[in-house]
Amino acid sequence: MTTSTDPLASFRLDDRLIVVTGASEGIGRAFAECFARAGALVVLASRRKDALEAVRKGIVAERGQAEVVPTDVSRADDIRKLALAVRRLAQGSARNLVLVNNAGFGFTKAALDVTEEDWDALFAIHVRGAFFCSQQIAPLMIERGYGKIINLSSAWSAATDTGKSVYGAAKAAISHLTAQLSTEWAPLGVRVNAIAPTATLTDFVARAFAASPERAERLKSRIKLGRFAQTSDLLGTAVFLASGASDFVTGQTLFVDGGFTT
């Protein structure tokens, strides 16, 4: 815990090595860029090496620090390679480790139309990927007696709508996994929390809403603050959970949803 008289000192990330999955675009990219600006060494992980390199170059151009580790979180071998890369980067470093399980994709389909392939693909990335990334990287945190895991849940983990049965189930699993892992690992110094945004206007979501404006307006009408989230709306919560400021917080899913779920 910091002894600085600066009330914002505990929010700095200069002492963090932060792994972000799904860092090539959208929320993951916004998180990675924000963490780097706050002083963290960021490990960028996703399937698309070229896109990750573009993110890395942008971070370095702003005098940040970033490494690229191409990773498909639906593949166990890739997750093990990611953990090995993180171990190499952490070796000899005093930086505390943070894992952000952000990799995922939006999905809306009527329950009667969902296929086994849809179900398996969604759970492989959102749930299995988050679990095994945590399982492989948490031991590095446990060795140090300190670490943080931030999972990406969703407002759909606690709300319903047509076409959201499978996506909502996957995100509810993430929130419950967050609570379960926090119980196992809190005594070992590892805090596990989740962020649950409402619909956030990434390029992917913006395209989906442009193709279905009536649905977009109906969903927006359920948000008390009267608009969809921007990626910038999520950054304060992400920094809080990654930093020492949240050291007494674990097992929580924090809803950043403009009042959508209440």
Tab-separated table of C-alpha atoms in Angstrom:
chain	number	residue	atom	x	y	z
A	1	MET	CA	0.000	0.000	0.000
A	2	THR	CA	1.341	3.423	-0.911
A	3	THR	CA	2.274	5.883	1.834
A	4	SER	CA	2.245	8.868	-0.544
A	5	THR	CA	0.214	11.901	0.422
A	6	ASP	CA	-0.955	12.143	-3.191
A	7	PRO	CA	-4.542	10.769	-3.165
A	8	LEU	CA	-4.143	9.586	-6.766
A	9	ALA	CA	-0.844	7.760	-6.258
A	10	SER	CA	-2.536	4.413	-5.612
A	11	PHE	CA	-4.156	4.617	-9.050
A	12	ARG	CA	-0.813	4.697	-10.881
A	13	LEU	CA	0.215	1.593	-12.793
A	14	ASP	CA	3.976	2.140	-13.035
A	15	ASP	CA	4.546	-0.992	-10.942
A	16	ARG	CA	2.285	-3.241	-13.061
A	17	LEU	CA	2.786	-5.742	-15.858
A	18	ILE	CA	-0.680	-6.076	-17.382
A	19	VAL	CA	-1.707	-8.811	-19.804
A	20	VAL	CA	-4.704	-7.900	-21.970
A	21	THR	CA	-6.342	-10.548	-24.138
A	22	GLY	CA	-8.356	-9.372	-27.113
A	23	ALA	CA	-6.110	-6.305	-27.213
A	24	SER	CA	-6.138	-5.750	-30.975
A	25	GLU	CA	-9.350	-3.708	-31.106
A	26	GLY	CA	-12.391	-2.418	-29.258
A	27	ILE	CA	-12.514	-2.451	-25.464
A	28	GLY	CA	-9.304	-4.471	-25.143
A	29	ARG	CA	-7.322	-1.992	-27.218
A	30	ALA	CA	-8.741	0.925	-25.237
A	31	PHE	CA	-7.755	-0.794	-21.980
A	32	ALA	CA	-4.233	-1.534	-23.189
A	33	GLU	CA	-3.623	2.026	-24.391
A	34	CYS	CA	-4.978	3.452	-21.136
A	35	PHE	CA	-2.877	1.135	-18.957
A	36	ALA	CA	0.256	2.096	-20.896
A	37	ARG	CA	-0.490	5.801	-20.453
A	38	ALA	CA	-0.809	5.156	-16.706
A	39	GLY	CA	2.677	3.641	-16.630
A	40	ALA	CA	2.135	-0.117	-17.036
A	41	LEU	CA	4.157	-2.502	-19.180
A	42	VAL	CA	1.387	-4.028	-21.284
A	43	VAL	CA	1.387	-7.473	-22.892
A	44	LEU	CA	-0.887	-7.401	-25.934
A	45	ALA	CA	-2.533	-10.730	-26.766
A	46	SER	CA	-4.965	-11.664	-29.528
A	47	ARG	CA	-5.052	-13.777	-32.677
A	48	ARG	CA	-4.061	-11.001	-35.105
A	49	LYS	CA	-0.350	-10.226	-34.854
A	50	ASP	CA	-0.514	-7.422	-37.443
A	51	ALA	CA	-3.254	-5.617	-35.505
A	52	LEU	CA	-1.356	-6.086	-32.233
A	53	GLU	CA	1.773	-4.601	-33.796
A	54	ALA	CA	-0.225	-1.523	-34.802
A	55	VAL	CA	-1.422	-1.127	-31.210
A	56	ARG	CA	2.108	-1.604	-29.894
A	57	LYS	CA	3.518	1.010	-32.256
A	58	GLY	CA	0.906	3.508	-31.121
A	59	ILE	CA	1.744	2.870	-27.469
A	60	VAL	CA	5.488	3.166	-28.060
A	61	ALA	CA	4.963	6.380	-30.038
A	62	GLU	CA	3.462	7.845	-26.854
A	63	ARG	CA	6.489	6.619	-24.855
A	64	GLY	CA	4.626	3.657	-23.426
A	65	GLN	CA	5.830	0.077	-23.090
A	66	ALA	CA	4.177	-2.890	-24.788
A	67	GLU	CA	5.001	-6.417	-25.917
A	68	VAL	CA	3.117	-8.532	-28.442
A	69	VAL	CA	2.228	-12.190	-27.858
A	70	PRO	CA	-0.133	-13.572	-30.544
A	71	THR	CA	-2.653	-15.751	-28.708
A	72	ASP	CA	-5.853	-17.609	-29.530
A	73	VAL	CA	-7.451	-18.121	-26.110
A	74	SER	CA	-9.538	-20.998	-27.444
A	75	ARG	CA	-6.298	-22.990	-27.870
A	76	ALA	CA	-4.647	-24.468	-24.781
A	77	ASP	CA	-1.178	-24.439	-26.365
A	78	ASP	CA	-1.455	-20.727	-27.088
A	79	ILE	CA	-2.472	-19.997	-23.496
A	80	ARG	CA	0.524	-21.950	-22.187
A	81	LYS	CA	2.828	-20.008	-24.534
A	82	LEU	CA	1.315	-16.748	-23.306
A	83	ALA	CA	1.977	-17.737	-19.688
A	84	LEU	CA	5.588	-18.622	-20.528
A	85	ALA	CA	6.070	-15.278	-22.260
A	86	VAL	CA	4.654	-13.473	-19.223
A	87	ARG	CA	6.973	-15.434	-16.924
A	88	ARG	CA	9.981	-14.385	-19.025
A	89	LEU	CA	8.923	-10.742	-18.959
A	90	ALA	CA	8.243	-10.840	-15.215
A	91	GLN	CA	11.522	-12.568	-14.359
A	92	GLY	CA	13.748	-10.212	-12.433
A	93	SER	CA	11.076	-7.514	-12.465
A	94	ALA	CA	9.426	-5.991	-9.404
A	95	ARG	CA	6.249	-5.279	-11.374
A	96	ASN	CA	3.026	-6.779	-10.029
A	97	LEU	CA	1.038	-8.923	-12.447
A	98	VAL	CA	-2.454	-8.181	-13.710
A	99	LEU	CA	-4.436	-10.292	-16.177
A	100	VAL	CA	-7.354	-8.806	-18.093
A	101	ASN	CA	-9.511	-11.528	-19.669
A	102	ASN	CA	-11.117	-9.378	-22.333
A	103	ALA	CA	-11.125	-11.651	-25.403
A	104	GLY	CA	-14.610	-12.245	-26.748
A	105	PHE	CA	-17.147	-11.280	-29.350
A	106	GLY	CA	-20.710	-10.027	-29.459
A	107	PHE	CA	-23.472	-12.477	-30.277
A	108	THR	CA	-27.188	-12.048	-30.824
A	109	LYS	CA	-29.307	-14.900	-32.163
A	110	ALA	CA	-32.735	-16.277	-31.378
A	111	ALA	CA	-32.535	-19.314	-29.100
A	112	LEU	CA	-34.317	-21.539	-31.629
A	113	ASP	CA	-31.648	-20.719	-34.211
A	114	VAL	CA	-28.544	-21.250	-32.078
A	115	THR	CA	-26.345	-24.134	-33.246
A	116	GLU	CA	-23.974	-26.323	-31.271
A	117	GLU	CA	-21.141	-24.596	-33.124
A	118	ASP	CA	-22.414	-21.191	-31.946
A	119	TRP	CA	-22.597	-22.370	-28.348
A	120	ASP	CA	-19.164	-24.016	-28.407
A	121	ALA	CA	-17.443	-21.037	-30.035
A	122	LEU	CA	-18.933	-18.563	-27.568
A	123	PHE	CA	-18.082	-20.576	-24.461
A	124	ALA	CA	-14.636	-21.561	-25.778
A	125	ILE	CA	-13.491	-17.949	-25.933
A	126	HIS	CA	-15.527	-16.182	-23.266
A	127	VAL	CA	-15.528	-18.824	-20.522
A	128	ARG	CA	-12.977	-21.550	-21.197
A	129	GLY	CA	-10.435	-19.018	-22.413
A	130	ALA	CA	-10.855	-16.813	-19.360
A	131	PHE	CA	-10.610	-19.786	-17.003
A	132	PHE	CA	-7.474	-21.313	-18.487
A	133	CYS	CA	-5.709	-17.969	-18.934
A	134	SER	CA	-6.382	-17.400	-15.243
A	135	GLN	CA	-5.262	-20.909	-14.331
A	136	GLN	CA	-1.981	-20.555	-16.229
A	137	ILE	CA	-1.062	-17.021	-15.128
A	138	ALA	CA	-2.347	-17.020	-11.532
A	139	PRO	CA	0.584	-19.199	-10.333
A	140	LEU	CA	2.956	-16.376	-11.301
A	141	MET	CA	0.929	-14.064	-9.077
A	142	ILE	CA	0.753	-16.595	-6.251
A	143	GLU	CA	4.547	-16.923	-6.293
A	144	ARG	CA	4.711	-13.182	-5.570
A	145	GLY	CA	1.854	-13.210	-3.073
A	146	TYR	CA	-0.017	-10.574	-5.050
A	147	GLY	CA	-1.888	-10.220	-8.332
A	148	LYS	CA	-5.081	-9.109	-10.003
A	149	ILE	CA	-7.422	-10.680	-12.520
A	150	ILE	CA	-10.072	-8.605	-14.281
A	151	ASN	CA	-12.693	-10.471	-16.280
A	152	LEU	CA	-15.033	-8.948	-18.841
A	153	SER	CA	-18.604	-9.775	-17.978
A	154	SER	CA	-21.585	-7.864	-19.362
A	155	ALA	CA	-24.829	-6.248	-18.327
A	156	TRP	CA	-26.383	-9.234	-20.118
A	157	SER	CA	-25.132	-11.428	-17.266
A	158	ALA	CA	-28.001	-9.954	-15.222
A	159	ALA	CA	-30.498	-8.827	-17.873
A	160	THR	CA	-32.505	-10.482	-20.636
A	161	ASP	CA	-33.551	-9.714	-24.179
A	162	THR	CA	-34.479	-11.532	-27.352
A	163	GLY	CA	-31.424	-13.165	-28.893
A	164	LYS	CA	-29.239	-12.909	-25.802
A	165	SER	CA	-29.746	-16.336	-24.209
A	166	VAL	CA	-26.353	-17.834	-25.046
A	167	TYR	CA	-24.335	-14.639	-24.727
A	168	GLY	CA	-26.017	-13.872	-21.397
A	169	ALA	CA	-25.335	-17.391	-20.149
A	170	ALA	CA	-21.647	-17.073	-21.040
A	171	LYS	CA	-21.323	-13.718	-19.312
A	172	ALA	CA	-23.231	-14.961	-16.241
A	173	ALA	CA	-20.703	-17.799	-16.135
A	174	ILE	CA	-17.902	-15.220	-16.166
A	175	SER	CA	-19.406	-13.337	-13.219
A	176	HIS	CA	-19.849	-16.540	-11.230
A	177	LEU	CA	-16.354	-17.729	-12.149
A	178	THR	CA	-15.056	-14.395	-10.879
A	179	ALA	CA	-16.669	-14.951	-7.484
A	180	GLN	CA	-15.523	-18.572	-7.289
A	181	LEU	CA	-11.897	-17.853	-8.156
A	182	SER	CA	-11.826	-14.971	-5.696
A	183	THR	CA	-12.749	-17.430	-2.940
A	184	GLU	CA	-9.930	-19.815	-3.857
A	185	TRP	CA	-7.222	-17.272	-4.465
A	186	ALA	CA	-7.858	-14.423	-2.007
A	187	PRO	CA	-5.846	-16.222	0.707
A	188	LEU	CA	-2.974	-16.393	-1.807
A	189	GLY	CA	-3.012	-12.666	-2.527
A	190	VAL	CA	-4.839	-12.736	-5.861
A	191	ARG	CA	-7.847	-10.448	-6.301
A	192	VAL	CA	-10.400	-11.419	-8.964
A	193	ASN	CA	-13.058	-8.986	-10.181
A	194	ALA	CA	-15.133	-8.350	-13.296
A	195	ILE	CA	-16.422	-5.391	-15.271
A	196	ALA	CA	-19.938	-5.618	-16.719
A	197	PRO	CA	-20.568	-2.934	-19.353
A	198	THR	CA	-23.754	-2.212	-21.216
A	199	ALA	CA	-23.581	-2.064	-25.025
A	200	THR	CA	-20.367	-0.210	-25.824
A	201	LEU	CA	-19.900	1.571	-29.134
A	202	THR	CA	-16.916	-0.269	-30.531
A	203	ASP	CA	-16.715	-0.489	-34.318
A	204	PHE	CA	-18.361	-3.924	-34.197
A	205	VAL	CA	-21.300	-2.771	-32.070
A	206	ALA	CA	-21.751	0.419	-34.066
A	207	ARG	CA	-22.051	-1.614	-37.274
A	208	ALA	CA	-24.537	-3.985	-35.664
A	209	PHE	CA	-26.711	-1.120	-34.444
A	210	ALA	CA	-26.536	0.614	-37.827
A	211	ALA	CA	-27.936	-2.576	-39.376
A	212	SER	CA	-30.742	-2.724	-36.791
A	213	PRO	CA	-31.600	0.840	-35.731
A	214	GLU	CA	-34.960	-0.056	-34.185
A	215	ARG	CA	-33.323	-2.564	-31.861
A	216	ALA	CA	-30.621	-0.034	-31.009
A	217	GLU	CA	-33.180	2.581	-30.011
A	218	ARG	CA	-35.146	0.059	-27.953
A	219	LEU	CA	-32.028	-0.964	-26.029
A	220	LYS	CA	-30.934	2.632	-25.524
A	221	SER	CA	-34.333	3.425	-24.026
A	222	ARG	CA	-33.525	0.955	-21.223
A	223	ILE	CA	-30.362	2.834	-20.213
A	224	LYS	CA	-31.161	5.426	-17.553
A	225	LEU	CA	-28.408	7.793	-18.650
A	226	GLY	CA	-29.884	7.839	-22.140
A	227	ARG	CA	-26.949	6.682	-24.248
A	228	PHE	CA	-24.723	3.731	-25.023
A	229	ALA	CA	-21.291	3.448	-23.444
A	230	GLN	CA	-18.114	4.623	-25.119
A	231	THR	CA	-14.923	2.670	-24.455
A	232	SER	CA	-13.726	5.721	-22.497
A	233	ASP	CA	-16.567	5.159	-19.994
A	234	LEU	CA	-14.955	1.885	-18.907
A	235	LEU	CA	-11.390	3.081	-18.390
A	236	GLY	CA	-11.755	4.510	-14.888
A	237	THR	CA	-13.135	1.214	-13.576
A	238	ALA	CA	-10.406	-0.741	-15.357
A	239	VAL	CA	-7.637	1.417	-13.874
A	240	PHE	CA	-9.217	1.163	-10.425
A	241	LEU	CA	-9.355	-2.630	-10.549
A	242	ALA	CA	-5.835	-2.944	-11.981
A	243	SER	CA	-4.285	-0.570	-9.453
A	244	GLY	CA	-3.503	-0.654	-5.771
A	245	ALA	CA	-6.562	1.510	-5.150
A	246	SER	CA	-8.744	-1.615	-5.276
A	247	ASP	CA	-6.614	-3.869	-3.087
A	248	PHE	CA	-9.506	-4.521	-0.695
A	249	VAL	CA	-11.934	-5.403	-3.503
A	250	THR	CA	-12.353	-8.967	-4.728
A	251	GLY	CA	-15.092	-11.248	-6.025
A	252	GLN	CA	-17.104	-8.347	-7.420
A	253	THR	CA	-18.744	-7.710	-10.766
A	254	LEU	CA	-18.845	-3.942	-11.207
A	255	PHE	CA	-21.636	-2.805	-13.551
A	256	VAL	CA	-20.684	0.109	-15.773
A	257	ASP	CA	-23.979	0.235	-17.596
A	258	GLY	CA	-25.576	3.654	-17.227
A	259	GLY	CA	-28.291	2.139	-15.059
A	260	PHE	CA	-29.295	-0.531	-17.601
A	261	THR	CA	-29.592	-3.387	-15.096
A	262	THR	CA	-31.410	-1.438	-12.377
